[in-house]
Tab-separated table of C-alpha atoms in Angstrom:
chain	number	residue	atom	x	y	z
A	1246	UNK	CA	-0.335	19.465	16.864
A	1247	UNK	CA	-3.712	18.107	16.852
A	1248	UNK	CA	-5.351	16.234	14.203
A	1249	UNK	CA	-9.106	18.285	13.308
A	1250	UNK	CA	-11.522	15.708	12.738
A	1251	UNK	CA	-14.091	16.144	9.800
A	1252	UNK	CA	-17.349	14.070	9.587
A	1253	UNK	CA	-19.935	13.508	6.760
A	1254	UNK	CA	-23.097	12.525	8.245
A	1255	UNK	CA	-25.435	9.449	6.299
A	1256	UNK	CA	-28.593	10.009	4.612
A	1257	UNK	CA	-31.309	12.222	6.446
A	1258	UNK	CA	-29.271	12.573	9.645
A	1259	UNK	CA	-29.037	15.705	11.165
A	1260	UNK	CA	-26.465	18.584	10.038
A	1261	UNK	CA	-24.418	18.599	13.369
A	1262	UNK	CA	-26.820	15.714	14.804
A	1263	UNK	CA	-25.762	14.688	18.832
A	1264	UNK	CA	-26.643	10.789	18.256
A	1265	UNK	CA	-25.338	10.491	14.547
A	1266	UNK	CA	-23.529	7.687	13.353
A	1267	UNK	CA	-19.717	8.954	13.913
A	1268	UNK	CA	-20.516	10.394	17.735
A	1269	UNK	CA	-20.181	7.166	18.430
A	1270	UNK	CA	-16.743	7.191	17.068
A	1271	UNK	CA	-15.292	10.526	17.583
A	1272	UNK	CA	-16.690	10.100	21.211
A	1273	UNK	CA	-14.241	7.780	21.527
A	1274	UNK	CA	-11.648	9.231	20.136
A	1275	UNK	CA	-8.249	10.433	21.833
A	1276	UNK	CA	-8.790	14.428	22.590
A	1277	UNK	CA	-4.731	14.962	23.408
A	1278	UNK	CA	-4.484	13.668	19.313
A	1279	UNK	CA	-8.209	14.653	17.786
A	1280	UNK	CA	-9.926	18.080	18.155
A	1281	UNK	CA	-13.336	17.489	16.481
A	1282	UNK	CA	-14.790	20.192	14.199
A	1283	UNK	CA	-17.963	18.335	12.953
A	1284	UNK	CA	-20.246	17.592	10.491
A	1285	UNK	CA	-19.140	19.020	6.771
A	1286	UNK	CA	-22.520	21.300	5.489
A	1287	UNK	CA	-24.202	19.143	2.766
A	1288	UNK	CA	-27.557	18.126	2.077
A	1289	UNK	CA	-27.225	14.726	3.057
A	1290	UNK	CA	-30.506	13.783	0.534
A	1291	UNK	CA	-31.566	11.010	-1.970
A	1292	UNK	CA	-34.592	13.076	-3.542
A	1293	UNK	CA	-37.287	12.958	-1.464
A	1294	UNK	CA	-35.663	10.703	1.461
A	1295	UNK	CA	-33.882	12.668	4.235
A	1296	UNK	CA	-35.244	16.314	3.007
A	1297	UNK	CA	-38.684	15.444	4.953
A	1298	UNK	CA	-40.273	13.875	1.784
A	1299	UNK	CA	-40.780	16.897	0.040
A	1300	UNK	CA	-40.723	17.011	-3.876
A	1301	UNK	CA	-37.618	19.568	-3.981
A	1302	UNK	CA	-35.591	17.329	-2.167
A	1303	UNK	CA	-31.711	17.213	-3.777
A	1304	UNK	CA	-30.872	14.588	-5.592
A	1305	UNK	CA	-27.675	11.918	-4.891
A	1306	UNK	CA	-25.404	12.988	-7.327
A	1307	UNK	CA	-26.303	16.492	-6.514
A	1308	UNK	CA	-26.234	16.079	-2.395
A	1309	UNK	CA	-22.311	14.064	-3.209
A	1310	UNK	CA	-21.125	16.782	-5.563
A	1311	UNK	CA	-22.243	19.331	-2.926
A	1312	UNK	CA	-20.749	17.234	-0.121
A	1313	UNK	CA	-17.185	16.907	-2.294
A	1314	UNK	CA	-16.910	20.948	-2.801
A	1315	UNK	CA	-18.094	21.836	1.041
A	1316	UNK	CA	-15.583	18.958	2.257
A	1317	UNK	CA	-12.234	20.694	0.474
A	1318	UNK	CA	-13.413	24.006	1.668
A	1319	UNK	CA	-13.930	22.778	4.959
A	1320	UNK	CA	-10.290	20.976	5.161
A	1321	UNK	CA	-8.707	24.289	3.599
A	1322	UNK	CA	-10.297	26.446	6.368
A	1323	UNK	CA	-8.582	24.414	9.444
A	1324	UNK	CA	-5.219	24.996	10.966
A	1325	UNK	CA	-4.117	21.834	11.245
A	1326	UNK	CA	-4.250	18.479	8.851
A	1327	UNK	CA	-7.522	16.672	8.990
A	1328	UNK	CA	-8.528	12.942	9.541
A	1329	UNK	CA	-12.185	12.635	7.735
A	1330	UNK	CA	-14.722	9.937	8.373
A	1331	UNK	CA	-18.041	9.081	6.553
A	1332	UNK	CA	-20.978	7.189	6.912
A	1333	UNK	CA	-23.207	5.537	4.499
A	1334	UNK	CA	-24.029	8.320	1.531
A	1335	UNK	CA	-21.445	10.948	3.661
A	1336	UNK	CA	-18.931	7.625	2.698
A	1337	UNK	CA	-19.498	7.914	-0.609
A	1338	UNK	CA	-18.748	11.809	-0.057
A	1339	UNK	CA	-15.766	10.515	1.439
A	1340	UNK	CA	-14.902	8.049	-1.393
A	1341	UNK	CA	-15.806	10.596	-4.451
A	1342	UNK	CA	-13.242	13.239	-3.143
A	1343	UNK	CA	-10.412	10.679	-2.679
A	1344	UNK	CA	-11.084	9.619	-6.244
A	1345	UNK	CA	-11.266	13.606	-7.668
A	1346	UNK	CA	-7.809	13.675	-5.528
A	1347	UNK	CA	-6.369	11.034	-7.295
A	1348	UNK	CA	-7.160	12.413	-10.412
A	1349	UNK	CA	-5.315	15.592	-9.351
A	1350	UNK	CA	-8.225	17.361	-7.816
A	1351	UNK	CA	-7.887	18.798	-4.431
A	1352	UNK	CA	-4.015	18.627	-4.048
A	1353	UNK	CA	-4.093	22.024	-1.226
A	1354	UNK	CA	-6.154	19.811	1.015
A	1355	UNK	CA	-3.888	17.567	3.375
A	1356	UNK	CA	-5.269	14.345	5.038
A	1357	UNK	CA	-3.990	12.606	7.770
A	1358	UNK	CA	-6.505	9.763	7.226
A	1359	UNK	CA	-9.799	8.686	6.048
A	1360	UNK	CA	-12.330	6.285	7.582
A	1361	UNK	CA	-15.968	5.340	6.187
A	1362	UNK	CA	-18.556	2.945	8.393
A	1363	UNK	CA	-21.489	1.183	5.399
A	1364	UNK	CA	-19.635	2.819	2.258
A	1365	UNK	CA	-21.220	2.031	-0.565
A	1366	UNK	CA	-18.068	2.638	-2.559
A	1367	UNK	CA	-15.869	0.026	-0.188
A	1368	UNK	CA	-13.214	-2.070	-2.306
A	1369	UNK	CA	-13.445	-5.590	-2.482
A	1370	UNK	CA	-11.678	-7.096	0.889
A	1371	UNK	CA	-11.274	-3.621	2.473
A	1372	UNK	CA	-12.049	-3.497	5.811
A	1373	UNK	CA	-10.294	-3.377	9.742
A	1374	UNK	CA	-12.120	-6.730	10.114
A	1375	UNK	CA	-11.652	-10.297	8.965
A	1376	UNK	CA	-13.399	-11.509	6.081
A	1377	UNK	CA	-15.204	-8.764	4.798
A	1378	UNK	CA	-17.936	-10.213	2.577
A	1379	UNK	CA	-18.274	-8.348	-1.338
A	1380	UNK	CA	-18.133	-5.059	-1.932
A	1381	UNK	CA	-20.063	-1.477	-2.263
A	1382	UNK	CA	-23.357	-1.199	-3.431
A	1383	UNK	CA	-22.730	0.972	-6.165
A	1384	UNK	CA	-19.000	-0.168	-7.100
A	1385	UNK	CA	-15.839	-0.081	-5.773
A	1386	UNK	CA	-14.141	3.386	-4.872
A	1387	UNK	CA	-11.580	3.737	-7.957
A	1388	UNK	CA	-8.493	5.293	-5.964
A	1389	UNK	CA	-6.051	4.063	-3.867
A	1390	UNK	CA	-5.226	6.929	-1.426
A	1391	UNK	CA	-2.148	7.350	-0.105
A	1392	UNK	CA	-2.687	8.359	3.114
A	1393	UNK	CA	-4.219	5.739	5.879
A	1394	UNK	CA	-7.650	4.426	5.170
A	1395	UNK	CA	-9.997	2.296	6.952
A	1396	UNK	CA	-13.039	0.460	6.106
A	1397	UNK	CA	-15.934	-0.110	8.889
A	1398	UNK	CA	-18.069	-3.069	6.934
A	1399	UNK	CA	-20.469	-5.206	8.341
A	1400	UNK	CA	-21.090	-8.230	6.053
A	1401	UNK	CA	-24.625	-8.295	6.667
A	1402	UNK	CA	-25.170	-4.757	5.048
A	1403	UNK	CA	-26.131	-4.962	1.697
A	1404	UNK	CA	-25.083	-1.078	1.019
A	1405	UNK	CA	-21.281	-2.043	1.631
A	1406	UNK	CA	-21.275	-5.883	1.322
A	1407	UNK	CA	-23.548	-6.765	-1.733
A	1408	UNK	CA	-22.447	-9.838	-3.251
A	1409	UNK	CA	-20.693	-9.057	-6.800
A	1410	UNK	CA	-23.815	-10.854	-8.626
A	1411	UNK	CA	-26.334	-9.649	-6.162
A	1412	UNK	CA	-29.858	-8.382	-8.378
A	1413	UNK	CA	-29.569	-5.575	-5.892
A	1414	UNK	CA	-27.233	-4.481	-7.870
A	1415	UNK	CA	-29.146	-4.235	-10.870
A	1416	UNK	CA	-31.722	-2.233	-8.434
A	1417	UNK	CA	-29.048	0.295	-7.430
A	1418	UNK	CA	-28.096	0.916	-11.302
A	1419	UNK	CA	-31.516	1.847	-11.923
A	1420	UNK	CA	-33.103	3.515	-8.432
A	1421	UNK	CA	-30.300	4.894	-5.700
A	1422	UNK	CA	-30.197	2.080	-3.078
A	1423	UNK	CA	-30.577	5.124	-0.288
A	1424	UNK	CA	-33.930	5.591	-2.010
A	1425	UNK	CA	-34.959	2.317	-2.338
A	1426	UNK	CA	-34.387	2.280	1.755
A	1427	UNK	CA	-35.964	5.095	2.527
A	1428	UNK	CA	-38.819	5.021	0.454
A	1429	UNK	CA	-39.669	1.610	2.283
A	1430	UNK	CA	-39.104	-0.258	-0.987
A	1431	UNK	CA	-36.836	-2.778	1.052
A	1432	UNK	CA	-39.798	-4.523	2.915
A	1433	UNK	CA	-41.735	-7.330	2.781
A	1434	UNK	CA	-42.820	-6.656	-1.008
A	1435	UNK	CA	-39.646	-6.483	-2.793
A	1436	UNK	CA	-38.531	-9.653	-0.616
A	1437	UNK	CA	-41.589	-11.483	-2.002
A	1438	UNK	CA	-40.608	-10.322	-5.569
A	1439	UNK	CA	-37.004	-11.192	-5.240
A	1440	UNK	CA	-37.761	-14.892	-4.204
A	1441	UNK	CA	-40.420	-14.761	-7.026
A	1442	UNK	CA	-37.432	-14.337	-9.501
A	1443	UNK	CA	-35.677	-16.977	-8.463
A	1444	UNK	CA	-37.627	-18.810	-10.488
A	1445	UNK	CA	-37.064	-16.868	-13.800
A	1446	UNK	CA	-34.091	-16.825	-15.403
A	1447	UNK	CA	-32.649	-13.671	-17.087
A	1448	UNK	CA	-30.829	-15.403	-19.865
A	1449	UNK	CA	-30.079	-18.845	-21.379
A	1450	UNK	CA	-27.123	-18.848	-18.850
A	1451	UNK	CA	-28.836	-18.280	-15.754
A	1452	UNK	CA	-30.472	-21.843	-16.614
A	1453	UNK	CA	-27.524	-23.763	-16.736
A	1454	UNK	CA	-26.908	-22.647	-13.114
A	1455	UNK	CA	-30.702	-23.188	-11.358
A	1456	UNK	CA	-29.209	-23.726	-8.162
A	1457	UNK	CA	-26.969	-20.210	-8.426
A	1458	UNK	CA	-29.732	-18.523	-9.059
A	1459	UNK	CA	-31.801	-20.227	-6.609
A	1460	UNK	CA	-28.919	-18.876	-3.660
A	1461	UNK	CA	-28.475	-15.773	-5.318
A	1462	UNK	CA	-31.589	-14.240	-4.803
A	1463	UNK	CA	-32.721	-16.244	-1.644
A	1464	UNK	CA	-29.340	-14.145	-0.412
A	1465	UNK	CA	-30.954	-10.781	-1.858
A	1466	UNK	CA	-34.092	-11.368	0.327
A	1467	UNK	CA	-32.065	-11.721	3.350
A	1468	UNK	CA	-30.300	-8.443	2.771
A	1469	UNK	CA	-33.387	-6.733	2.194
A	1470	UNK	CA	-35.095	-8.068	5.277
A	1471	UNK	CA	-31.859	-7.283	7.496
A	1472	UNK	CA	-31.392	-3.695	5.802
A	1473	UNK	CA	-32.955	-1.539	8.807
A	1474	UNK	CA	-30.837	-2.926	11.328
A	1475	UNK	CA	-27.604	-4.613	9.292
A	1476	UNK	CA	-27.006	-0.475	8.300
A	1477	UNK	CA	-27.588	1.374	11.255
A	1478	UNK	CA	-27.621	-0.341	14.993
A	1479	UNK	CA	-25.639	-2.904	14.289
A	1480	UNK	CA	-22.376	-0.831	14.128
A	1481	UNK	CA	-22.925	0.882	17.400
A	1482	UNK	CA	-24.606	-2.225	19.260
A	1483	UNK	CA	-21.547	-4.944	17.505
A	1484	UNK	CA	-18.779	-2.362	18.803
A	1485	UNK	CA	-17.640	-1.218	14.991
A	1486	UNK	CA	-17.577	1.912	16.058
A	1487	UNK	CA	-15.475	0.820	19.008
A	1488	UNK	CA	-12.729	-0.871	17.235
A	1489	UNK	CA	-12.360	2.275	14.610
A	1490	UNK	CA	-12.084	4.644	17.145
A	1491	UNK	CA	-9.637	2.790	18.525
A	1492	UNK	CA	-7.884	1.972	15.395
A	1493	UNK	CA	-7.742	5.913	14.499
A	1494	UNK	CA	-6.299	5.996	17.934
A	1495	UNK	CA	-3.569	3.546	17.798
A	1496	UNK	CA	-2.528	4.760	14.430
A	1497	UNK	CA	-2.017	8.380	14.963
């Protein structure tokens, strides 16, 4: 019997989009193992960015709490057990309904396996690739799923490799790091304010360690400068999306 293969689609792409991130995955994919049922209806939206910049946009909580309750309808209304993959804020879907699971959420929906590309939520050293370089953006997934999972991370994206004392972090706590993308906030300005800081210390400690701090946010700026391409073409052009496909493959 055929796995059905879900997919939660990133910020702003297209419900059901034909060049989304995970076509270039389930493209790949084996169809005597995989029949693939698409994109799981959710808004996909950080406020304004991805809704078309309008002032109703949905907010991230919101668009992931949407995305969590459309995914476990979706899974109950297939046949067959499902393998789910997510990308960027559709991994943090992915990662949010794993941890409702494991809090005992969700049990009627089966999984075969899980796979994210650019979570946000990745764990520290989990990913199908050799040394994977910090961890999520906005934490670390809190859930240990018991089915197969498996982590598409490129260590120069800053949404699922951020250094643990990265100030993007402290960015992220404050503004969602999908908005400070979209909104154009990672440019050339926040780079010039990030190796600004380097030379002001946030507390007595921070001067004991000048040269720390120094690397620390010289590293920030190089995230920020590499975000439009470290979180989107690189996975397709680097073959990422090659080697999970073929990974899902191997191991079902």
């Amino acid at each position: 019997m055929a796995v059905d293969i879900l997919t939660v689609r990133g910020t702003g792409e297209p419900f059901q989009g034909a060049n989304n991130m995970l076509t270039h995955v389930t493209a790949l994919l084996d169809p005597a193992k995989f029949r693939i049922i698409g994109d799981v209806s959710y808004p996909a939206t950080v406020g304004e960015a991805g809704a078309g910049w309008t002032v109703c946009g949905t907010s991230e909580n919101e668009s992931v709490s949407e995305g969590v309750v459309n995914l476990a309808n979706l899974i109950r209304s297939t046949p067959n057990t499902v393998g789910v993959l997510g990308y960027s804020l559709g991994a943090e879907v992915v990662s949010r309904f794993l941890e409702a699971q494991a809090r005992g959420e969700y049990s009627d929906c089966g999984i075969a396996f899980t796979a994210t590309i650019a979570n946000p939520l990745r764990r520290v050293a989990d990913s199908i690739d050799p040394y994977p370089r910090g961890y999520g953006i906005n934490g670390q997934m809190q859930a240990t799923p018991p089915h197969q999972h498996f982590e598409c991370a490129n260590p120069a994206d800053a949404i699922t490799s951020c250094l643990p004392e990265s100030p993007l972090r402290t960015l992220a706590d404050t503004v969602s790091a999908f908005s400070l993308a979209q909104l154009g906030g990672w440019t050339q300005d926040l780079t010039d304010r990030l190796l600004r800081r380097r030379w002001q210390p946030v507390s007595f400690g921070d001067l004991l360690h000048p040269r720390q701090m120094w690397d620390l946010y010289t590293a920030a700026a190089t995230d920020v400068l590499g975000y439009p391409y470290q979180h989107t073409a690189v996975y397709v052009q680097d073959g990422y999306c090659d080697r999970l496909a073929a990974i899902i493959n191997a191991n079902n």
